CSV table of C-alpha atoms and ligand atoms in Angstrom, one decimal:
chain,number,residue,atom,x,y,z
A,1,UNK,CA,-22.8,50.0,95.3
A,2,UNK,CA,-21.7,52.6,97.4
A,3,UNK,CA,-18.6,55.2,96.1
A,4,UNK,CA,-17.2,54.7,99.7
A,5,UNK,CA,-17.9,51.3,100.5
A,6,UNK,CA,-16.3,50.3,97.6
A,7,UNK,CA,-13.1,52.1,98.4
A,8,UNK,CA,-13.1,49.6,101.2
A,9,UNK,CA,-13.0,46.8,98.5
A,10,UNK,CA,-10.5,44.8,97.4
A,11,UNK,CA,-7.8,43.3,94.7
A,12,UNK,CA,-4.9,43.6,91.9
A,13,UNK,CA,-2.5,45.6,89.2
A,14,UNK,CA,-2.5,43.2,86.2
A,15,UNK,CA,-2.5,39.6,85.8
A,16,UNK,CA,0.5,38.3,84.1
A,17,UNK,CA,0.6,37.0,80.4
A,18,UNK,CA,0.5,33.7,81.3
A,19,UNK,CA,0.7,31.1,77.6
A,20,UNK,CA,-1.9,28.8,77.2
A,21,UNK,CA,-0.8,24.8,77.2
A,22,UNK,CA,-3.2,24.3,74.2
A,23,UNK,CA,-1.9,27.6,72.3
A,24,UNK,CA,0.2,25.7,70.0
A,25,UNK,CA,-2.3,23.2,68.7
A,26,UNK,CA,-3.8,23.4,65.9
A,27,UNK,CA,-7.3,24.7,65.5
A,28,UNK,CA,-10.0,22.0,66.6
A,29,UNK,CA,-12.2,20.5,64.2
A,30,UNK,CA,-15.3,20.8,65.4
A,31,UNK,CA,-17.3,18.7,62.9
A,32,UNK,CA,-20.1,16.8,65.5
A,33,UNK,CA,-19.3,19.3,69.0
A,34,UNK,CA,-20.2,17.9,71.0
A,35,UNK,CA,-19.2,14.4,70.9
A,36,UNK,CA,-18.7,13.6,74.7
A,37,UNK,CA,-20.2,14.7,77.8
A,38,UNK,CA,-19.6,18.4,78.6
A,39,UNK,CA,-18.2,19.7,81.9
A,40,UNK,CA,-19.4,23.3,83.8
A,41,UNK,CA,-17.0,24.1,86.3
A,42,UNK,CA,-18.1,25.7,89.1
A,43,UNK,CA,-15.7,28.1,91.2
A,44,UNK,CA,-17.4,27.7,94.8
A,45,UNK,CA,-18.9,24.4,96.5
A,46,UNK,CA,-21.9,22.3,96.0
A,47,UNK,CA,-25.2,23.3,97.2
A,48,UNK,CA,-24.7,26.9,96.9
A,49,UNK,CA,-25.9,30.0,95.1
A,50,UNK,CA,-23.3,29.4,91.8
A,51,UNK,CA,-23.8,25.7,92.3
A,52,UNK,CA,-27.5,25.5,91.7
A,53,UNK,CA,-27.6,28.4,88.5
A,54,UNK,CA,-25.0,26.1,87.3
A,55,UNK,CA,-27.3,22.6,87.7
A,56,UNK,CA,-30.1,24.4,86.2
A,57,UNK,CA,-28.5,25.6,83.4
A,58,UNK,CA,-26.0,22.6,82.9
A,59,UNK,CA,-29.4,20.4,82.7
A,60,UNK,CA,-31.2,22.7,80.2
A,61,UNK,CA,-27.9,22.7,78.0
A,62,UNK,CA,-27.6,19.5,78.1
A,63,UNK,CA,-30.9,18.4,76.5
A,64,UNK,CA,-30.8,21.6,74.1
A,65,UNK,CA,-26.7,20.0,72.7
A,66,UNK,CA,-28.0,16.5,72.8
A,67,UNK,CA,-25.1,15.3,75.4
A,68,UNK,CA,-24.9,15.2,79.2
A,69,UNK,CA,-23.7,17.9,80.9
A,70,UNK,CA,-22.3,17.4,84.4
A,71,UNK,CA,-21.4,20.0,87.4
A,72,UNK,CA,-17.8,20.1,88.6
A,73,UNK,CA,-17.2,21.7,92.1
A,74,UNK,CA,-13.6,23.5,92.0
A,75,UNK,CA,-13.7,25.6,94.9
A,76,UNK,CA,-11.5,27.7,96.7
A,77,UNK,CA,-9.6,30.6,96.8
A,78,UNK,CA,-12.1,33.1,95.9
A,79,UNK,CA,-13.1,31.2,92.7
A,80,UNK,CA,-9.9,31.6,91.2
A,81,UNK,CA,-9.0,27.8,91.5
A,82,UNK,CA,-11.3,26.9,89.3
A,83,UNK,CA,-11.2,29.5,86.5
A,84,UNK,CA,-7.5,28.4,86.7
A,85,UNK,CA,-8.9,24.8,85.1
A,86,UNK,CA,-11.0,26.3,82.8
A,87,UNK,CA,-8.0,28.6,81.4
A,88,UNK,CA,-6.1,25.7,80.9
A,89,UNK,CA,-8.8,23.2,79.8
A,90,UNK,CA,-8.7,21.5,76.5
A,91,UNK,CA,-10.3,25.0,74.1
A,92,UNK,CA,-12.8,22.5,72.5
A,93,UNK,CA,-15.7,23.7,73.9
A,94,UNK,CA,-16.4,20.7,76.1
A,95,UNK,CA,-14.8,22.5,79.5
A,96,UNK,CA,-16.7,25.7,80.4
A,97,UNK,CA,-16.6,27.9,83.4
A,98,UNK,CA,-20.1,29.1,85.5
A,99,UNK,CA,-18.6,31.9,87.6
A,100,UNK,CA,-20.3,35.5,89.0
A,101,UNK,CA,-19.4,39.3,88.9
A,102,UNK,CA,-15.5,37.4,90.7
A,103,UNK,CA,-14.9,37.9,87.1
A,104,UNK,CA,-14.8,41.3,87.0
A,105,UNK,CA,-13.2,41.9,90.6
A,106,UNK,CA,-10.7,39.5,89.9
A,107,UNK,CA,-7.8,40.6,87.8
A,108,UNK,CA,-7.3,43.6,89.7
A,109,UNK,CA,-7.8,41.9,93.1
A,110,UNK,CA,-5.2,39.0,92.4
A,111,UNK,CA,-1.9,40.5,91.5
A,112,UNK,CA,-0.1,36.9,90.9
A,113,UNK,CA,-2.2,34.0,89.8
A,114,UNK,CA,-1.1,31.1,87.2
A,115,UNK,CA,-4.1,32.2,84.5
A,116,UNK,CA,-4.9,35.0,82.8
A,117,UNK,CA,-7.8,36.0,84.5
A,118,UNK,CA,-8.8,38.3,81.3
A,119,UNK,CA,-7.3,37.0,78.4
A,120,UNK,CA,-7.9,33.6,79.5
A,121,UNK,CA,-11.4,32.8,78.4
A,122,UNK,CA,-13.9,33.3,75.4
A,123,UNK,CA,-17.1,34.6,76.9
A,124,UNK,CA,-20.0,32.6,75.8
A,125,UNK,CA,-22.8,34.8,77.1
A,126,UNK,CA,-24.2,36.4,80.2
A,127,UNK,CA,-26.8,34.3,82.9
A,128,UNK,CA,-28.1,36.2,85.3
A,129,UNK,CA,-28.1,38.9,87.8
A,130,UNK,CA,-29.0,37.9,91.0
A,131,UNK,CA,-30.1,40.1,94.3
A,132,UNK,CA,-28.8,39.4,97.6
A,133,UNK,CA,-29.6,39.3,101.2
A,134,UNK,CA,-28.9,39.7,104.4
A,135,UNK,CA,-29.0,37.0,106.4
A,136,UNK,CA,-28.8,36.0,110.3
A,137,UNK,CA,-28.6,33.0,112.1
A,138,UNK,CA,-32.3,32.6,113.3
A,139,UNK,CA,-31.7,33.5,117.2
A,140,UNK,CA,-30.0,36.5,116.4
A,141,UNK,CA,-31.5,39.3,118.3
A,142,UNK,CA,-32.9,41.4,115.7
A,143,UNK,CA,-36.1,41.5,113.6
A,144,UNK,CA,-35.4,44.7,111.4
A,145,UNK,CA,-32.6,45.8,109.4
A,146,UNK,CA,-31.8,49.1,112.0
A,147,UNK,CA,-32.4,46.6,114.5
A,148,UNK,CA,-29.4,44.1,113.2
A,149,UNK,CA,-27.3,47.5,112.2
A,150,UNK,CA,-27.5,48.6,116.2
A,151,UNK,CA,-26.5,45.3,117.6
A,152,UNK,CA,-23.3,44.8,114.2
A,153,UNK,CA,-22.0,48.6,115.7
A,154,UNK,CA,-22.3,47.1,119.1
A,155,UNK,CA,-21.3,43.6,119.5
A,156,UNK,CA,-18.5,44.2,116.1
A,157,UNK,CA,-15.7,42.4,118.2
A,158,UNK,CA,-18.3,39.5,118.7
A,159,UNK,CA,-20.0,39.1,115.7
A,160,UNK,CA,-18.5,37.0,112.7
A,161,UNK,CA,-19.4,37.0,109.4
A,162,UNK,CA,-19.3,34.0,107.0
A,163,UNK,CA,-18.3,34.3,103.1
A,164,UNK,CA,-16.7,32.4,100.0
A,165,UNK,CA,-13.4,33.9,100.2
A,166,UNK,CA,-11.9,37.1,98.7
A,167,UNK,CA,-13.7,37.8,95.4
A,168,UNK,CA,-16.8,36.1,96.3
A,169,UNK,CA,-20.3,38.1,96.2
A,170,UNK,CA,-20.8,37.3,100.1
A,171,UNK,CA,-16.7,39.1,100.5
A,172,UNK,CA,-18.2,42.2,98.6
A,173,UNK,CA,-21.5,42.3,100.3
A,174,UNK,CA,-20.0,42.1,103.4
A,175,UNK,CA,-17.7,44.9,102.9
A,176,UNK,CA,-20.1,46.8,101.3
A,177,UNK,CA,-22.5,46.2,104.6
A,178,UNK,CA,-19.4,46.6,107.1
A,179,UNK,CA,-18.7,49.9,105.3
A,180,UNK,CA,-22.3,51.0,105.3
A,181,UNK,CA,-22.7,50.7,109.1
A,182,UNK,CA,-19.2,51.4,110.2
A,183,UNK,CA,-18.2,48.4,111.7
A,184,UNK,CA,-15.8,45.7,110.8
A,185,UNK,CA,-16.6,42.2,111.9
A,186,UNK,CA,-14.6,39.2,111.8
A,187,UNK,CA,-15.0,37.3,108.5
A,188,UNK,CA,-15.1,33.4,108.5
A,189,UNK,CA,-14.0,32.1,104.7
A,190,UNK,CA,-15.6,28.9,103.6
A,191,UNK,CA,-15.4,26.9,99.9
A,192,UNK,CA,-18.1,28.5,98.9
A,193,UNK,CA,-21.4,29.8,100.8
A,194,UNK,CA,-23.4,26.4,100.9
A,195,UNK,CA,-21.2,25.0,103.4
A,196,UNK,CA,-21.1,28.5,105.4
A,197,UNK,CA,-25.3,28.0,105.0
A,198,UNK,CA,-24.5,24.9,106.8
A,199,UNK,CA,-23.0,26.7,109.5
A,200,UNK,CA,-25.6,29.6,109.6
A,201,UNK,CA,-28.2,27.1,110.2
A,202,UNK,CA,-26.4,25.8,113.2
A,203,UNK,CA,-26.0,28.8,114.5
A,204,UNK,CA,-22.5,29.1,114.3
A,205,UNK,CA,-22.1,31.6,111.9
A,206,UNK,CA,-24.2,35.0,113.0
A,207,UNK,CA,-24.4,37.1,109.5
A,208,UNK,CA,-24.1,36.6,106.0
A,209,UNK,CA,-24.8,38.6,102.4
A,210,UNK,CA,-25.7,35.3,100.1
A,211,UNK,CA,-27.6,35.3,96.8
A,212,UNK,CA,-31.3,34.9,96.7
A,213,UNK,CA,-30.4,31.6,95.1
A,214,UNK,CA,-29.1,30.4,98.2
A,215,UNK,CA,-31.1,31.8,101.1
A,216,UNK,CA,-34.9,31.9,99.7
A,217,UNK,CA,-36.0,28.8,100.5
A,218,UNK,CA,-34.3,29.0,103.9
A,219,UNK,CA,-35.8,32.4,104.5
A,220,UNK,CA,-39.4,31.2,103.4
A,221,UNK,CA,-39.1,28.0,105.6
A,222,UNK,CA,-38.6,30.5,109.0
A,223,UNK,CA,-34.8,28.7,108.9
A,224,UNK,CA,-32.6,31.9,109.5
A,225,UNK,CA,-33.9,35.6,109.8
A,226,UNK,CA,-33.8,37.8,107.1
A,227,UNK,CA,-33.0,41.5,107.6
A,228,UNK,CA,-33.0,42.7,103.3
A,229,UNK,CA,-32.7,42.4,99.9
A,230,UNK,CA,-30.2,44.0,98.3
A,231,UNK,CA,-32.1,45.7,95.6
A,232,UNK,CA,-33.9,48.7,94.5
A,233,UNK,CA,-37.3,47.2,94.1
A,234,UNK,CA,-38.9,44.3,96.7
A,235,UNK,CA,-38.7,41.2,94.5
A,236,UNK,CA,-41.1,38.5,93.6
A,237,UNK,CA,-40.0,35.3,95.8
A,238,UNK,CA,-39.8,37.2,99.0
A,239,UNK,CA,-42.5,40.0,98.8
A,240,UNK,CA,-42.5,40.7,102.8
A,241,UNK,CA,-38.7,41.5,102.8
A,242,UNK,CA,-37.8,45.2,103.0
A,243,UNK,CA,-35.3,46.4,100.2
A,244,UNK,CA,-32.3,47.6,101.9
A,245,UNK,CA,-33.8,51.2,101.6
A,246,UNK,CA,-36.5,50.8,103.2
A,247,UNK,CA,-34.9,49.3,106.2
A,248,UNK,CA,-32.4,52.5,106.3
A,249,UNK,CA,-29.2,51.5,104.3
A,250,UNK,CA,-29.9,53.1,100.6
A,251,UNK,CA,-26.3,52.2,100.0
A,252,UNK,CA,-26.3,49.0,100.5
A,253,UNK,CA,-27.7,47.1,96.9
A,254,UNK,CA,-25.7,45.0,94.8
A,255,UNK,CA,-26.8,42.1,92.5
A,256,UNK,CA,-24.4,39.5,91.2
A,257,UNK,CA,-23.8,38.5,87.4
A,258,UNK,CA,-23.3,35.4,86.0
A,259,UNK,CA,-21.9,34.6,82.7
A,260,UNK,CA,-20.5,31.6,81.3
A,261,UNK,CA,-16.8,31.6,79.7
A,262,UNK,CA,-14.9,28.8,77.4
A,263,UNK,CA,-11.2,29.0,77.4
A,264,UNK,CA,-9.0,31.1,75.2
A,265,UNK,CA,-8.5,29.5,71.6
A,266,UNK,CA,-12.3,27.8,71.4
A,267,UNK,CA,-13.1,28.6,67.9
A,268,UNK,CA,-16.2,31.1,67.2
A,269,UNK,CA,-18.4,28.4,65.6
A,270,UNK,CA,-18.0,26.1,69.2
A,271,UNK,CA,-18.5,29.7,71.3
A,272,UNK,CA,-21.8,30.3,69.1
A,273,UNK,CA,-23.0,26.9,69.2
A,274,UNK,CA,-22.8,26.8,73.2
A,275,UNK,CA,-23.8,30.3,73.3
A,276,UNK,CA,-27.4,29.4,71.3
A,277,UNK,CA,-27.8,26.8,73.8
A,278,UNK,CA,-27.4,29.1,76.4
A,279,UNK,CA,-29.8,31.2,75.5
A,280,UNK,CA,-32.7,27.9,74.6
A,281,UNK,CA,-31.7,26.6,77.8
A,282,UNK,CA,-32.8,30.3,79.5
A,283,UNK,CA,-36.3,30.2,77.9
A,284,UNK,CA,-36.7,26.5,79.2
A,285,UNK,CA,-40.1,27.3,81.0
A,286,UNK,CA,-38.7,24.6,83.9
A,287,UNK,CA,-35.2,26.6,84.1
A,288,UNK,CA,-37.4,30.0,84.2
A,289,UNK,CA,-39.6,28.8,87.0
A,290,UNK,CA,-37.0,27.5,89.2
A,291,UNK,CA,-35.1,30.9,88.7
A,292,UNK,CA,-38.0,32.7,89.9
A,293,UNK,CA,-38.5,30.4,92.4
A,294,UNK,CA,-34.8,31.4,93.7
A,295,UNK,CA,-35.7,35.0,93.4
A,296,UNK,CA,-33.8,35.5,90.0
A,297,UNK,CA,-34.5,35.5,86.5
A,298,UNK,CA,-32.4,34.5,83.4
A,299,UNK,CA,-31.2,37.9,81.4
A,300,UNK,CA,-32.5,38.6,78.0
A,301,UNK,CA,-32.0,36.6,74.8
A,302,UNK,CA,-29.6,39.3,73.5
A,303,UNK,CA,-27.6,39.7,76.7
A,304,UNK,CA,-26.6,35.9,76.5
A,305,UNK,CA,-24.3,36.6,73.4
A,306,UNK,CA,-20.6,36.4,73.6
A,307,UNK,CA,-20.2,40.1,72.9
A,308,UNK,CA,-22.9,41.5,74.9
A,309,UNK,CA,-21.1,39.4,77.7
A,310,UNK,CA,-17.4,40.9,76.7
A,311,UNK,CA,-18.8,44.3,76.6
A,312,UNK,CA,-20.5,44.1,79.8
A,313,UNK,CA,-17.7,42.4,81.5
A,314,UNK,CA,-15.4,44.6,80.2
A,315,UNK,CA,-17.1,47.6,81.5
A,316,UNK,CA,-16.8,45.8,85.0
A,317,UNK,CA,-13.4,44.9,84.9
A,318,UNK,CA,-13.1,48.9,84.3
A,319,UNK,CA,-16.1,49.8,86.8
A,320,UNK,CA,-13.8,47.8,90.2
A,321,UNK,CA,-10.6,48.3,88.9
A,322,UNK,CA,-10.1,51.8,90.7
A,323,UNK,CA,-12.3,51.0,93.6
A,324,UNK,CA,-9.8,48.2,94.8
A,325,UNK,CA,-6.3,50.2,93.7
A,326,UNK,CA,-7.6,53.4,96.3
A,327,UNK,CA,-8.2,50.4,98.7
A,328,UNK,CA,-5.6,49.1,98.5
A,329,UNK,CA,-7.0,45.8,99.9
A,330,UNK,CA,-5.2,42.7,97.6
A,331,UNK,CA,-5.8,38.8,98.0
A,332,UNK,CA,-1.9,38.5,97.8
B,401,LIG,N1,-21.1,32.3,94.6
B,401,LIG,C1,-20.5,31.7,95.7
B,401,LIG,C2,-21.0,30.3,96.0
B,401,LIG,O1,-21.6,29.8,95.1
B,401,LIG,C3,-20.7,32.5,96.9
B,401,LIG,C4,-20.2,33.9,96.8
B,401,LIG,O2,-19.8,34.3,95.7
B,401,LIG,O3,-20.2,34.5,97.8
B,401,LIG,O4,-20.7,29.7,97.0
């Protein structure tokens, strides 16, 4: 992403310390995990971008661990609502968290939350790393990227801009597009981007940066017009969409990572045994074609380890952490 744009960005100092419920107990035995149904939580709505990487892989795990494992919507303030009820789920390895690159934006974004937003969770292992586009409601004037950039600089006071709250991928896109072309627009929060999709499609939402996960097949089906993808390269799902490059706006790429996180105090045999899961359920040849099908792909075997994951989110706690302190720009 762009130096600049990202000065633009967002959110916080240090989360605060905050104790675990569970910290007191007593290791788990984990003889026979698991031995219920599990639960993802998902930070943002149902039926959007997080929601369905979350189905696919919460179906694939399930088969692999031999127990159902079901989808729980928690959205709401950026995704931090429901990391918050992962950090203080049971650590037995039956609660997990599905959330994006929020992780790593975060715990500098949001000085004051009731979680540790670092120390909080185990990671299990990384997902996938998604590309994003720009999209339009499907009367909006504009056919090309410099075409949509010329009427955003015009019409700024006018236009409105949908995302999933501070913290989301569509926040960072946004502001990474507003920054690019100059112009701030009015930004409409929602739960999560598959009820702003909603809104798009009705035309009462104008522009929105949202996963390939959650626009392709509304792009393919002629719903909503597409102006990029975010990325360096064209990608497979939509091979007639300009990168943002091409269309003028080098600046303007950004892909968003998933990983998947236990809370703090899972033992290493629980974060292993989910984390081999992970990875069978991201070779499941159904899982693999329906990524593609979204425009994505699952990461590599190796990258879906818990420390491949720490290290790389880590590294992206580091990466933001500056970019939102010279912004200046905190959720609180
Ligand atoms: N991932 C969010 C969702 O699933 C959207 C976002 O981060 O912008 O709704």
């Amino acid at each position: 992403m762009l130096r600049l744009a990202r000065r633009l960005l967002l959110a916080l100092a240090a989360g605060t310390a905050i104790t675990s419920p569970w910290a007191a107990m007593p290791a788990q035995a984990q003889q026979s995990f698991p031995n219920r149904t599990l639960t993802v939580i998902v930070p943002f709505a149902a039926g959007g971008p997080t929601d369905t990487v979350s189905r696919l892989v919460a179906e694939a795990m399930g088969r692999d661990l031999g127990q159902t494992m079901v989808v729980e919507n928690v959205g709401g303030a950026g995704g931090t609502l429901g990391a918050q009820r992962v950090a203080n789920a049971r650590p037995d390895g039956h609660t997990v968290l599905l959330h994006h690159i929020g992780m790593a934006t975060t715990p500098t974004l949001y000085r004051r939350l009731a979680y540790d937003p670092v120390n909080g969770f185990e990671p299990i292992g990384l997902v996938t790393e998604v590309p994003m586009t720009l999209v339009a409601r499907n009367n909006f004037p504009a056919t090309t990227l410099a075409e949509a950039v010329a009427i955003i600089r015009r019409d700024r006071d006018k236009l409105n801009y949908a995302n999933a709250g501070i913290g989301a991928a569509s926040h960072l896109c946004g502001l990474l597009l507003m920054s690019a072309v100059d112009a701030p627009m009015t930004t409409v929060p929602f739960r999560g981007t598959g009820p702003a999709m909603q809104e798009l499609l009705a035309g009462r939402i104008d522009l929105m940066c949202d996963q390939t996960t959650n626009t392709t097949e509304q792009i393919l089906g002629h719903q909503l017009k597409v102006f990029a993808v975010t990325t360096a390269a064209r990608i497979g799902a939509l091979p007639n969409v300009p990168t943002s490059a091409e269309g003028g706006l080098p600046a303007f790429e950004v892909s968003v990572w998933h990983g998947l996180y236990a809370p703090r105090g899972t033992s290493a045999e629980i974060v292993n045994r989910l984390s081999q899961s992970l990875q069978v359920a991201l070779r499941d040849p159904r899982l693999v074609a329906r990524f593609r099908e979204l425009g994505t792909e699952p990461v590599a075997t190796e990258r879906a380890t818990p420390a491949a994951h720490r290290a790389f989110w880590t590294a992206d706690i580091a990466k933001w952490r500056p970019i939102i302190q010279a912004a200046g720009q905190y959720a609180d």
